[in-house]
Amino acid sequence: MASTGQAKTPGRRADAQRSITAILEAAVKALSRNPEASVSEIAKAAGVGRVTLYGHFPNRDELVEAAFARAIDEGHGALDAVDLSGDARQALTRLIHSSWLLVNQSRSLLLAAQEVLPPSRIRDLHAGPVERVEGLVKRGQDEGVFRSDLSTAWLVGVMHSVMHNAADEINAGRLDSDEAAAFITATVLAAFTPPGSRVPA
């Protein structure tokens, strides 16, 4: 009888993993549409009961955090395809446009995360994407096309602040989402250009 129980264990683990995957996928979609999406809505979209959902995520805050982390991980993977070679300014422009597409798609999810997570935790979850930007900014500083009188960390923070502010402006109806990437790029390149140098068009 003991061997039968052991044989079922991998199956139970696989079922649990499928449930978790379905819940997180549903949570990302639901929260990306509506930052106030309820646990009941997410459970229904995932095809599981509330008891099953709470068995994996004891409360809504933990579910939101897990969904936000999943979205960031998936976005981080997608950004691996962005060409960061060549001129650092052109590479940064490509990265901003690709990153903004992801931020724009998940800006409601970000609102949901900001409601339940401290800023420090949101920064921690962004650690992977931040490392990519830091590497590019440091290269631009070494090449003299980005200002070096300010720290790499500060410039990266400026870029992320501008992107998140763009999301807030869209949510407030003060910025058209189709114009956001161009606004972000112009603002960031102006902020990164060394004093006395011409800001690239």
PDB file of N, CA and C in Angstrom, residues 37-135:
ATOM      1  N   ALA A  37      -9.387  43.139  -9.868  1.00  0.00           N
ATOM      2  CA  ALA A  37      -9.988  41.828 -10.107  1.00  0.00           C
ATOM      3  C   ALA A  37      -9.977  41.003  -8.820  1.00  0.00           C
ATOM      4  N   SER A  38     -11.085  40.340  -8.552  1.00  0.00           N
ATOM      5  CA  SER A  38     -11.228  39.586  -7.298  1.00  0.00           C
ATOM      6  C   SER A  38     -10.665  38.173  -7.416  1.00  0.00           C
ATOM      7  N   VAL A  39     -10.474  37.567  -6.263  1.00  0.00           N
ATOM      8  CA  VAL A  39     -10.016  36.180  -6.218  1.00  0.00           C
ATOM      9  C   VAL A  39     -11.037  35.272  -6.908  1.00  0.00           C
ATOM     10  N   SER A  40     -12.321  35.551  -6.707  1.00  0.00           N
ATOM     11  CA  SER A  40     -13.365  34.740  -7.336  1.00  0.00           C
ATOM     12  C   SER A  40     -13.286  34.806  -8.854  1.00  0.00           C
ATOM     13  N   GLU A  41     -13.063  36.003  -9.390  1.00  0.00           N
ATOM     14  CA  GLU A  41     -12.929  36.162 -10.843  1.00  0.00           C
ATOM     15  C   GLU A  41     -11.737  35.364 -11.365  1.00  0.00           C
ATOM     16  N   ILE A  42     -10.631  35.463 -10.660  1.00  0.00           N
ATOM     17  CA  ILE A  42      -9.413  34.781 -11.097  1.00  0.00           C
ATOM     18  C   ILE A  42      -9.586  33.267 -11.015  1.00  0.00           C
ATOM     19  N   ALA A  43     -10.185  32.785  -9.933  1.00  0.00           N
ATOM     20  CA  ALA A  43     -10.408  31.343  -9.788  1.00  0.00           C
ATOM     21  C   ALA A  43     -11.304  30.824 -10.907  1.00  0.00           C
ATOM     22  N   LYS A  44     -12.357  31.571 -11.222  1.00  0.00           N
ATOM     23  CA  LYS A  44     -13.269  31.163 -12.287  1.00  0.00           C
ATOM     24  C   LYS A  44     -12.553  31.119 -13.624  1.00  0.00           C
ATOM     25  N   ALA A  45     -11.734  32.130 -13.912  1.00  0.00           N
ATOM     26  CA  ALA A  45     -11.002  32.176 -15.171  1.00  0.00           C
ATOM     27  C   ALA A  45      -9.980  31.038 -15.266  1.00  0.00           C
ATOM     28  N   ALA A  46      -9.446  30.635 -14.110  1.00  0.00           N
ATOM     29  CA  ALA A  46      -8.459  29.554 -14.083  1.00  0.00           C
ATOM     30  C   ALA A  46      -9.101  28.178 -14.123  1.00  0.00           C
ATOM     31  N   GLY A  47     -10.415  28.121 -13.929  1.00  0.00           N
ATOM     32  CA  GLY A  47     -11.110  26.843 -13.932  1.00  0.00           C
ATOM     33  C   GLY A  47     -10.909  26.043 -12.664  1.00  0.00           C
ATOM     34  N   VAL A  48     -10.678  26.766 -11.554  1.00  0.00           N
ATOM     35  CA  VAL A  48     -10.515  26.087 -10.264  1.00  0.00           C
ATOM     36  C   VAL A  48     -11.444  26.732  -9.244  1.00  0.00           C
ATOM     37  N   GLY A  49     -11.642  26.065  -8.131  1.00  0.00           N
ATOM     38  CA  GLY A  49     -12.465  26.613  -7.067  1.00  0.00           C
ATOM     39  C   GLY A  49     -11.653  27.518  -6.160  1.00  0.00           C
ATOM     40  N   ARG A  50     -12.353  28.326  -5.381  1.00  0.00           N
ATOM     41  CA  ARG A  50     -11.660  29.232  -4.455  1.00  0.00           C
ATOM     42  C   ARG A  50     -10.819  28.447  -3.446  1.00  0.00           C
ATOM     43  N   VAL A  51     -11.323  27.284  -3.016  1.00  0.00           N
ATOM     44  CA  VAL A  51     -10.575  26.484  -2.041  1.00  0.00           C
ATOM     45  C   VAL A  51      -9.232  26.054  -2.632  1.00  0.00           C
ATOM     46  N   THR A  52      -9.254  25.629  -3.896  1.00  0.00           N
ATOM     47  CA  THR A  52      -8.020  25.221  -4.559  1.00  0.00           C
ATOM     48  C   THR A  52      -7.064  26.400  -4.678  1.00  0.00           C
ATOM     49  N   LEU A  53      -7.592  27.556  -5.088  1.00  0.00           N
ATOM     50  CA  LEU A  53      -6.746  28.743  -5.236  1.00  0.00           C
ATOM     51  C   LEU A  53      -6.111  29.114  -3.900  1.00  0.00           C
ATOM     52  N   TYR A  54      -6.936  29.148  -2.840  1.00  0.00           N
ATOM     53  CA  TYR A  54      -6.400  29.518  -1.532  1.00  0.00           C
ATOM     54  C   TYR A  54      -5.432  28.468  -0.990  1.00  0.00           C
ATOM     55  N   GLY A  55      -5.534  27.240  -1.501  1.00  0.00           N
ATOM     56  CA  GLY A  55      -4.580  26.212  -1.095  1.00  0.00           C
ATOM     57  C   GLY A  55      -3.172  26.527  -1.587  1.00  0.00           C
ATOM     58  N   HIS A  56      -3.084  27.249  -2.702  1.00  0.00           N
ATOM     59  CA  HIS A  56      -1.783  27.627  -3.260  1.00  0.00           C
ATOM     60  C   HIS A  56      -1.377  29.050  -2.886  1.00  0.00           C
ATOM     61  N   PHE A  57      -2.356  29.936  -2.783  1.00  0.00           N
ATOM     62  CA  PHE A  57      -2.106  31.345  -2.463  1.00  0.00           C
ATOM     63  C   PHE A  57      -3.059  31.744  -1.337  1.00  0.00           C
ATOM     64  N   PRO A  58      -2.572  31.770  -0.094  1.00  0.00           N
ATOM     65  CA  PRO A  58      -3.433  31.976   1.084  1.00  0.00           C
ATOM     66  C   PRO A  58      -4.254  33.264   1.080  1.00  0.00           C
ATOM     67  N   ASN A  59      -3.791  34.286   0.339  1.00  0.00           N
ATOM     68  CA  ASN A  59      -4.550  35.531   0.301  1.00  0.00           C
ATOM     69  C   ASN A  59      -4.309  36.230  -1.038  1.00  0.00           C
ATOM     70  N   ARG A  60      -5.108  37.253  -1.294  1.00  0.00           N
ATOM     71  CA  ARG A  60      -5.031  37.944  -2.587  1.00  0.00           C
ATOM     72  C   ARG A  60      -3.682  38.640  -2.772  1.00  0.00           C
ATOM     73  N   ASP A  61      -3.128  39.183  -1.689  1.00  0.00           N
ATOM     74  CA  ASP A  61      -1.844  39.886  -1.799  1.00  0.00           C
ATOM     75  C   ASP A  61      -0.758  38.960  -2.340  1.00  0.00           C
ATOM     76  N   GLU A  62      -0.704  37.728  -1.827  1.00  0.00           N
ATOM     77  CA  GLU A  62       0.311  36.786  -2.288  1.00  0.00           C
ATOM     78  C   GLU A  62       0.069  36.401  -3.740  1.00  0.00           C
ATOM     79  N   LEU A  63      -1.201  36.305  -4.125  1.00  0.00           N
ATOM     80  CA  LEU A  63      -1.526  35.980  -5.512  1.00  0.00           C
ATOM     81  C   LEU A  63      -1.092  37.114  -6.443  1.00  0.00           C
ATOM     82  N   VAL A  64      -1.361  38.350  -6.046  1.00  0.00           N
ATOM     83  CA  VAL A  64      -0.954  39.501  -6.862  1.00  0.00           C
ATOM     84  C   VAL A  64       0.568  39.539  -7.000  1.00  0.00           C
ATOM     85  N   GLU A  65       1.273  39.317  -5.899  1.00  0.00           N
ATOM     86  CA  GLU A  65       2.735  39.327  -5.947  1.00  0.00           C
ATOM     87  C   GLU A  65       3.263  38.248  -6.890  1.00  0.00           C
ATOM     88  N   ALA A  66       2.696  37.046  -6.809  1.00  0.00           N
ATOM     89  CA  ALA A  66       3.145  35.949  -7.661  1.00  0.00           C
ATOM     90  C   ALA A  66       2.844  36.231  -9.131  1.00  0.00           C
ATOM     91  N   ALA A  67       1.677  36.819  -9.399  1.00  0.00           N
ATOM     92  CA  ALA A  67       1.315  37.145 -10.785  1.00  0.00           C
ATOM     93  C   ALA A  67       2.247  38.222 -11.333  1.00  0.00           C
ATOM     94  N   PHE A  68       2.550  39.219 -10.518  1.00  0.00           N
ATOM     95  CA  PHE A  68       3.436  40.302 -10.937  1.00  0.00           C
ATOM     96  C   PHE A  68       4.837  39.750 -11.210  1.00  0.00           C
ATOM     97  N   ALA A  69       5.323  38.870 -10.335  1.00  0.00           N
ATOM     98  CA  ALA A  69       6.641  38.265 -10.521  1.00  0.00           C
ATOM     99  C   ALA A  69       6.676  37.437 -11.803  1.00  0.00           C
ATOM    100  N   ARG A  70       5.597  36.721 -12.079  1.00  0.00           N
ATOM    101  CA  ARG A  70       5.539  35.911 -13.303  1.00  0.00           C
ATOM    102  C   ARG A  70       5.601  36.798 -14.535  1.00  0.00           C
ATOM    103  N   ALA A  71       4.842  37.888 -14.522  1.00  0.00           N
ATOM    104  CA  ALA A  71       4.825  38.799 -15.671  1.00  0.00           C
ATOM    105  C   ALA A  71       6.208  39.404 -15.907  1.00  0.00           C
ATOM    106  N   ILE A  72       6.890  39.761 -14.821  1.00  0.00           N
ATOM    107  CA  ILE A  72       8.237  40.338 -14.958  1.00  0.00           C
ATOM    108  C   ILE A  72       9.203  39.297 -15.521  1.00  0.00           C
ATOM    109  N   ASP A  73       9.133  38.061 -15.027  1.00  0.00           N
ATOM    110  CA  ASP A  73      10.023  37.000 -15.515  1.00  0.00           C
ATOM    111  C   ASP A  73       9.799  36.744 -17.004  1.00  0.00           C
ATOM    112  N   GLU A  74       8.531  36.700 -17.413  1.00  0.00           N
ATOM    113  CA  GLU A  74       8.231  36.461 -18.818  1.00  0.00           C
ATOM    114  C   GLU A  74       8.721  37.627 -19.679  1.00  0.00           C
ATOM    115  N   GLY A  75       8.526  38.847 -19.183  1.00  0.00           N
ATOM    116  CA  GLY A  75       9.000  40.012 -19.914  1.00  0.00           C
ATOM    117  C   GLY A  75      10.510  40.041 -20.010  1.00  0.00           C
ATOM    118  N   HIS A  76      11.172  39.666 -18.915  1.00  0.00           N
ATOM    119  CA  HIS A  76      12.632  39.635 -18.890  1.00  0.00           C
ATOM    120  C   HIS A  76      13.148  38.672 -19.948  1.00  0.00           C
ATOM    121  N   GLY A  77      12.487  37.526 -20.071  1.00  0.00           N
ATOM    122  CA  GLY A  77      12.875  36.553 -21.082  1.00  0.00           C
ATOM    123  C   GLY A  77      12.671  37.091 -22.494  1.00  0.00           C
ATOM    124  N   ALA A  78      11.560  37.797 -22.703  1.00  0.00           N
ATOM    125  CA  ALA A  78      11.267  38.349 -24.024  1.00  0.00           C
ATOM    126  C   ALA A  78      12.304  39.396 -24.421  1.00  0.00           C
ATOM    127  N   LEU A  79      12.811  40.153 -23.456  1.00  0.00           N
ATOM    128  CA  LEU A  79      13.773  41.212 -23.752  1.00  0.00           C
ATOM    129  C   LEU A  79      15.158  40.667 -24.097  1.00  0.00           C
ATOM    130  N   ASP A  80      15.375  39.368 -23.866  1.00  0.00           N
ATOM    131  CA  ASP A  80      16.644  38.756 -24.260  1.00  0.00           C
ATOM    132  C   ASP A  80      16.849  38.855 -25.772  1.00  0.00           C
ATOM    133  N   ALA A  81      15.745  38.989 -26.520  1.00  0.00           N
ATOM    134  CA  ALA A  81      15.840  39.033 -27.980  1.00  0.00           C
ATOM    135  C   ALA A  81      16.198  40.422 -28.512  1.00  0.00           C
ATOM    136  N   VAL A  82      16.198  41.434 -27.647  1.00  0.00           N
ATOM    137  CA  VAL A  82      16.491  42.799 -28.094  1.00  0.00           C
ATOM    138  C   VAL A  82      17.992  42.941 -28.367  1.00  0.00           C
ATOM    139  N   ASP A  83      18.320  43.481 -29.527  1.00  0.00           N
ATOM    140  CA  ASP A  83      19.711  43.687 -29.912  1.00  0.00           C
ATOM    141  C   ASP A  83      20.285  44.895 -29.165  1.00  0.00           C
ATOM    142  N   LEU A  84      21.238  44.642 -28.284  1.00  0.00           N
ATOM    143  CA  LEU A  84      21.854  45.719 -27.505  1.00  0.00           C
ATOM    144  C   LEU A  84      23.269  46.023 -27.980  1.00  0.00           C
ATOM    145  N   SER A  85      23.615  45.566 -29.172  1.00  0.00           N
ATOM    146  CA  SER A  85      24.941  45.827 -29.705  1.00  0.00           C
ATOM    147  C   SER A  85      24.981  47.186 -30.397  1.00  0.00           C
ATOM    148  N   GLY A  86      26.167  47.611 -30.790  1.00  0.00           N
ATOM    149  CA  GLY A  86      26.307  48.857 -31.519  1.00  0.00           C
ATOM    150  C   GLY A  86      26.219  50.082 -30.626  1.00  0.00           C
ATOM    151  N   ASP A  87      25.864  51.200 -31.236  1.00  0.00           N
ATOM    152  CA  ASP A  87      25.759  52.474 -30.518  1.00  0.00           C
ATOM    153  C   ASP A  87      24.841  52.325 -29.309  1.00  0.00           C
ATOM    154  N   ALA A  88      25.330  52.719 -28.126  1.00  0.00           N
ATOM    155  CA  ALA A  88      24.565  52.535 -26.891  1.00  0.00           C
ATOM    156  C   ALA A  88      23.265  53.321 -26.905  1.00  0.00           C
ATOM    157  N   ARG A  89      23.259  54.480 -27.558  1.00  0.00           N
ATOM    158  CA  ARG A  89      22.044  55.292 -27.611  1.00  0.00           C
ATOM    159  C   ARG A  89      20.972  54.618 -28.457  1.00  0.00           C
ATOM    160  N   GLN A  90      21.379  54.036 -29.582  1.00  0.00           N
ATOM    161  CA  GLN A  90      20.419  53.326 -30.423  1.00  0.00           C
ATOM    162  C   GLN A  90      19.940  52.047 -29.740  1.00  0.00           C
ATOM    163  N   ALA A  91      20.868  51.378 -29.051  1.00  0.00           N
ATOM    164  CA  ALA A  91      20.489  50.166 -28.315  1.00  0.00           C
ATOM    165  C   ALA A  91      19.494  50.517 -27.203  1.00  0.00           C
ATOM    166  N   LEU A  92      19.729  51.644 -26.520  1.00  0.00           N
ATOM    167  CA  LEU A  92      18.811  52.063 -25.467  1.00  0.00           C
ATOM    168  C   LEU A  92      17.440  52.381 -26.043  1.00  0.00           C
ATOM    169  N   THR A  93      17.407  53.002 -27.202  1.00  0.00           N
ATOM    170  CA  THR A  93      16.133  53.299 -27.849  1.00  0.00           C
ATOM    171  C   THR A  93      15.364  52.021 -28.149  1.00  0.00           C
ATOM    172  N   ARG A  94      16.061  51.011 -28.670  1.00  0.00           N
ATOM    173  CA  ARG A  94      15.404  49.730 -28.955  1.00  0.00           C
ATOM    174  C   ARG A  94      14.898  49.081 -27.673  1.00  0.00           C
ATOM    175  N   LEU A  95      15.710  49.160 -26.612  1.00  0.00           N
ATOM    176  CA  LEU A  95      15.315  48.553 -25.340  1.00  0.00           C
ATOM    177  C   LEU A  95      14.114  49.271 -24.740  1.00  0.00           C
ATOM    178  N   ILE A  96      14.093  50.598 -24.813  1.00  0.00           N
ATOM    179  CA  ILE A  96      12.958  51.353 -24.278  1.00  0.00           C
ATOM    180  C   ILE A  96      11.679  50.979 -24.996  1.00  0.00           C
ATOM    181  N   HIS A  97      11.732  50.931 -26.331  1.00  0.00           N
ATOM    182  CA  HIS A  97      10.524  50.610 -27.093  1.00  0.00           C
ATOM    183  C   HIS A  97      10.012  49.210 -26.762  1.00  0.00           C
ATOM    184  N   SER A  98      10.919  48.229 -26.674  1.00  0.00           N
ATOM    185  CA  SER A  98      10.496  46.864 -26.340  1.00  0.00           C
ATOM    186  C   SER A  98      10.013  46.769 -24.901  1.00  0.00           C
ATOM    187  N   SER A  99      10.723  47.430 -23.984  1.00  0.00           N
ATOM    188  CA  SER A  99      10.325  47.402 -22.571  1.00  0.00           C
ATOM    189  C   SER A  99       8.977  48.079 -22.386  1.00  0.00           C
ATOM    190  N   TRP A 100       8.770  49.186 -23.099  1.00  0.00           N
ATOM    191  CA  TRP A 100       7.526  49.918 -22.932  1.00  0.00           C
ATOM    192  C   TRP A 100       6.330  49.077 -23.378  1.00  0.00           C
ATOM    193  N   LEU A 101       6.493  48.293 -24.425  1.00  0.00           N
ATOM    194  CA  LEU A 101       5.399  47.423 -24.861  1.00  0.00           C
ATOM    195  C   LEU A 101       4.961  46.523 -23.716  1.00  0.00           C
ATOM    196  N   LEU A 102       5.927  45.999 -22.970  1.00  0.00           N
ATOM    197  CA  LEU A 102       5.617  45.113 -21.842  1.00  0.00           C
ATOM    198  C   LEU A 102       5.001  45.890 -20.686  1.00  0.00           C
ATOM    199  N   VAL A 103       5.563  47.067 -20.397  1.00  0.00           N
ATOM    200  CA  VAL A 103       5.018  47.888 -19.310  1.00  0.00           C
ATOM    201  C   VAL A 103       3.590  48.311 -19.635  1.00  0.00           C
ATOM    202  N   ASN A 104       3.362  48.697 -20.883  1.00  0.00           N
ATOM    203  CA  ASN A 104       2.035  49.142 -21.297  1.00  0.00           C
ATOM    204  C   ASN A 104       1.006  48.027 -21.170  1.00  0.00           C
ATOM    205  N   GLN A 105       1.420  46.810 -21.546  1.00  0.00           N
ATOM    206  CA  GLN A 105       0.510  45.668 -21.469  1.00  0.00           C
ATOM    207  C   GLN A 105       0.148  45.323 -20.029  1.00  0.00           C
ATOM    208  N   SER A 106       1.055  45.610 -19.113  1.00  0.00           N
ATOM    209  CA  SER A 106       0.841  45.192 -17.716  1.00  0.00           C
ATOM    210  C   SER A 106       0.707  46.369 -16.760  1.00  0.00           C
ATOM    211  N   ARG A 107       0.362  47.558 -17.267  1.00  0.00           N
ATOM    212  CA  ARG A 107       0.321  48.702 -16.362  1.00  0.00           C
ATOM    213  C   ARG A 107      -0.775  48.573 -15.308  1.00  0.00           C
ATOM    214  N   SER A 108      -1.895  47.903 -15.641  1.00  0.00           N
ATOM    215  CA  SER A 108      -2.923  47.674 -14.620  1.00  0.00           C
ATOM    216  C   SER A 108      -2.437  46.672 -13.583  1.00  0.00           C
ATOM    217  N   LEU A 109      -1.643  45.703 -14.030  1.00  0.00           N
ATOM    218  CA  LEU A 109      -1.054  44.741 -13.099  1.00  0.00           C
ATOM    219  C   LEU A 109      -0.085  45.455 -12.156  1.00  0.00           C
ATOM    220  N   LEU A 110       0.650  46.430 -12.674  1.00  0.00           N
ATOM    221  CA  LEU A 110       1.542  47.218 -11.822  1.00  0.00           C
ATOM    222  C   LEU A 110       0.750  47.978 -10.769  1.00  0.00           C
ATOM    223  N   LEU A 111      -0.386  48.547 -11.163  1.00  0.00           N
ATOM    224  CA  LEU A 111      -1.237  49.245 -10.194  1.00  0.00           C
ATOM    225  C   LEU A 111      -1.671  48.296  -9.082  1.00  0.00           C
ATOM    226  N   ALA A 112      -2.053  47.083  -9.479  1.00  0.00           N
ATOM    227  CA  ALA A 112      -2.470  46.085  -8.488  1.00  0.00           C
ATOM    228  C   ALA A 112      -1.321  45.771  -7.532  1.00  0.00           C
ATOM    229  N   ALA A 113      -0.111  45.629  -8.090  1.00  0.00           N
ATOM    230  CA  ALA A 113       1.047  45.319  -7.261  1.00  0.00           C
ATOM    231  C   ALA A 113       1.377  46.474  -6.326  1.00  0.00           C
ATOM    232  N   GLN A 114       1.267  47.702  -6.828  1.00  0.00           N
ATOM    233  CA  GLN A 114       1.568  48.859  -5.990  1.00  0.00           C
ATOM    234  C   GLN A 114       0.595  49.001  -4.826  1.00  0.00           C
ATOM    235  N   GLU A 115      -0.587  48.446  -4.987  1.00  0.00           N
ATOM    236  CA  GLU A 115      -1.582  48.515  -3.915  1.00  0.00           C
ATOM    237  C   GLU A 115      -1.225  47.596  -2.743  1.00  0.00           C
ATOM    238  N   VAL A 116      -0.499  46.511  -3.022  1.00  0.00           N
ATOM    239  CA  VAL A 116      -0.278  45.501  -1.975  1.00  0.00           C
ATOM    240  C   VAL A 116       1.191  45.287  -1.625  1.00  0.00           C
ATOM    241  N   LEU A 117       2.114  45.810  -2.438  1.00  0.00           N
ATOM    242  CA  LEU A 117       3.532  45.571  -2.199  1.00  0.00           C
ATOM    243  C   LEU A 117       4.259  46.875  -1.895  1.00  0.00           C
ATOM    244  N   PRO A 118       5.230  46.827  -0.987  1.00  0.00           N
ATOM    245  CA  PRO A 118       6.039  48.029  -0.728  1.00  0.00           C
ATOM    246  C   PRO A 118       6.947  48.304  -1.921  1.00  0.00           C
ATOM    247  N   PRO A 119       7.342  49.557  -2.119  1.00  0.00           N
ATOM    248  CA  PRO A 119       8.228  49.901  -3.242  1.00  0.00           C
ATOM    249  C   PRO A 119       9.505  49.057  -3.283  1.00  0.00           C
ATOM    250  N   SER A 120      10.027  48.715  -2.105  1.00  0.00           N
ATOM    251  CA  SER A 120      11.266  47.928  -2.058  1.00  0.00           C
ATOM    252  C   SER A 120      11.071  46.551  -2.681  1.00  0.00           C
ATOM    253  N   ARG A 121       9.901  45.952  -2.477  1.00  0.00           N
ATOM    254  CA  ARG A 121       9.645  44.625  -3.046  1.00  0.00           C
ATOM    255  C   ARG A 121       9.476  44.719  -4.561  1.00  0.00           C
ATOM    256  N   ILE A 122       8.839  45.770  -5.034  1.00  0.00           N
ATOM    257  CA  ILE A 122       8.691  45.958  -6.472  1.00  0.00           C
ATOM    258  C   ILE A 122      10.061  46.140  -7.114  1.00  0.00           C
ATOM    259  N   ARG A 123      10.944  46.873  -6.444  1.00  0.00           N
ATOM    260  CA  ARG A 123      12.313  47.041  -6.960  1.00  0.00           C
ATOM    261  C   ARG A 123      13.043  45.705  -6.988  1.00  0.00           C
ATOM    262  N   ASP A 124      12.861  44.892  -5.951  1.00  0.00           N
ATOM    263  CA  ASP A 124      13.515  43.587  -5.914  1.00  0.00           C
ATOM    264  C   ASP A 124      13.056  42.704  -7.071  1.00  0.00           C
ATOM    265  N   LEU A 125      11.768  42.732  -7.364  1.00  0.00           N
ATOM    266  CA  LEU A 125      11.240  41.907  -8.441  1.00  0.00           C
ATOM    267  C   LEU A 125      11.743  42.366  -9.803  1.00  0.00           C
ATOM    268  N   HIS A 126      12.115  43.636  -9.892  1.00  0.00           N
ATOM    269  CA  HIS A 126      12.635  44.180 -11.145  1.00  0.00           C
ATOM    270  C   HIS A 126      14.150  43.987 -11.272  1.00  0.00           C
ATOM    271  N   ALA A 127      14.771  43.280 -10.335  1.00  0.00           N
ATOM    272  CA  ALA A 127      16.234  43.187 -10.296  1.00  0.00           C
ATOM    273  C   ALA A 127      16.816  42.663 -11.608  1.00  0.00           C
ATOM    274  N   GLY A 128      16.221  41.627 -12.181  1.00  0.00           N
ATOM    275  CA  GLY A 128      16.738  41.062 -13.426  1.00  0.00           C
ATOM    276  C   GLY A 128      16.722  42.060 -14.573  1.00  0.00           C
ATOM    277  N   PRO A 129      15.557  42.662 -14.883  1.00  0.00           N
ATOM    278  CA  PRO A 129      15.515  43.673 -15.938  1.00  0.00           C
ATOM    279  C   PRO A 129      16.440  44.851 -15.662  1.00  0.00           C
ATOM    280  N   VAL A 130      16.587  45.232 -14.393  1.00  0.00           N
ATOM    281  CA  VAL A 130      17.447  46.373 -14.048  1.00  0.00           C
ATOM    282  C   VAL A 130      18.902  46.068 -14.401  1.00  0.00           C
ATOM    283  N   GLU A 131      19.342  44.832 -14.170  1.00  0.00           N
ATOM    284  CA  GLU A 131      20.726  44.464 -14.481  1.00  0.00           C
ATOM    285  C   GLU A 131      21.016  44.636 -15.968  1.00  0.00           C
ATOM    286  N   ARG A 132      20.044  44.309 -16.822  1.00  0.00           N
ATOM    287  CA  ARG A 132      20.222  44.471 -18.269  1.00  0.00           C
ATOM    288  C   ARG A 132      20.444  45.946 -18.608  1.00  0.00           C
ATOM    289  N   VAL A 133      19.611  46.816 -18.047  1.00  0.00           N
ATOM    290  CA  VAL A 133      19.725  48.246 -18.327  1.00  0.00           C
ATOM    291  C   VAL A 133      21.026  48.792 -17.767  1.00  0.00           C
ATOM    292  N   GLU A 134      21.395  48.356 -16.561  1.00  0.00           N
ATOM    293  CA  GLU A 134      22.632  48.836 -15.940  1.00  0.00           C
ATOM    294  C   GLU A 134      23.836  48.539 -16.816  1.00  0.00           C
ATOM    295  N   GLY A 135      23.877  47.336 -17.384  1.00  0.00           N
ATOM    296  CA  GLY A 135      25.000  46.969 -18.244  1.00  0.00           C
ATOM    297  C   GLY A 135      25.097  47.872 -19.460  1.00  0.00           C
TER     298      GLY A 135
END
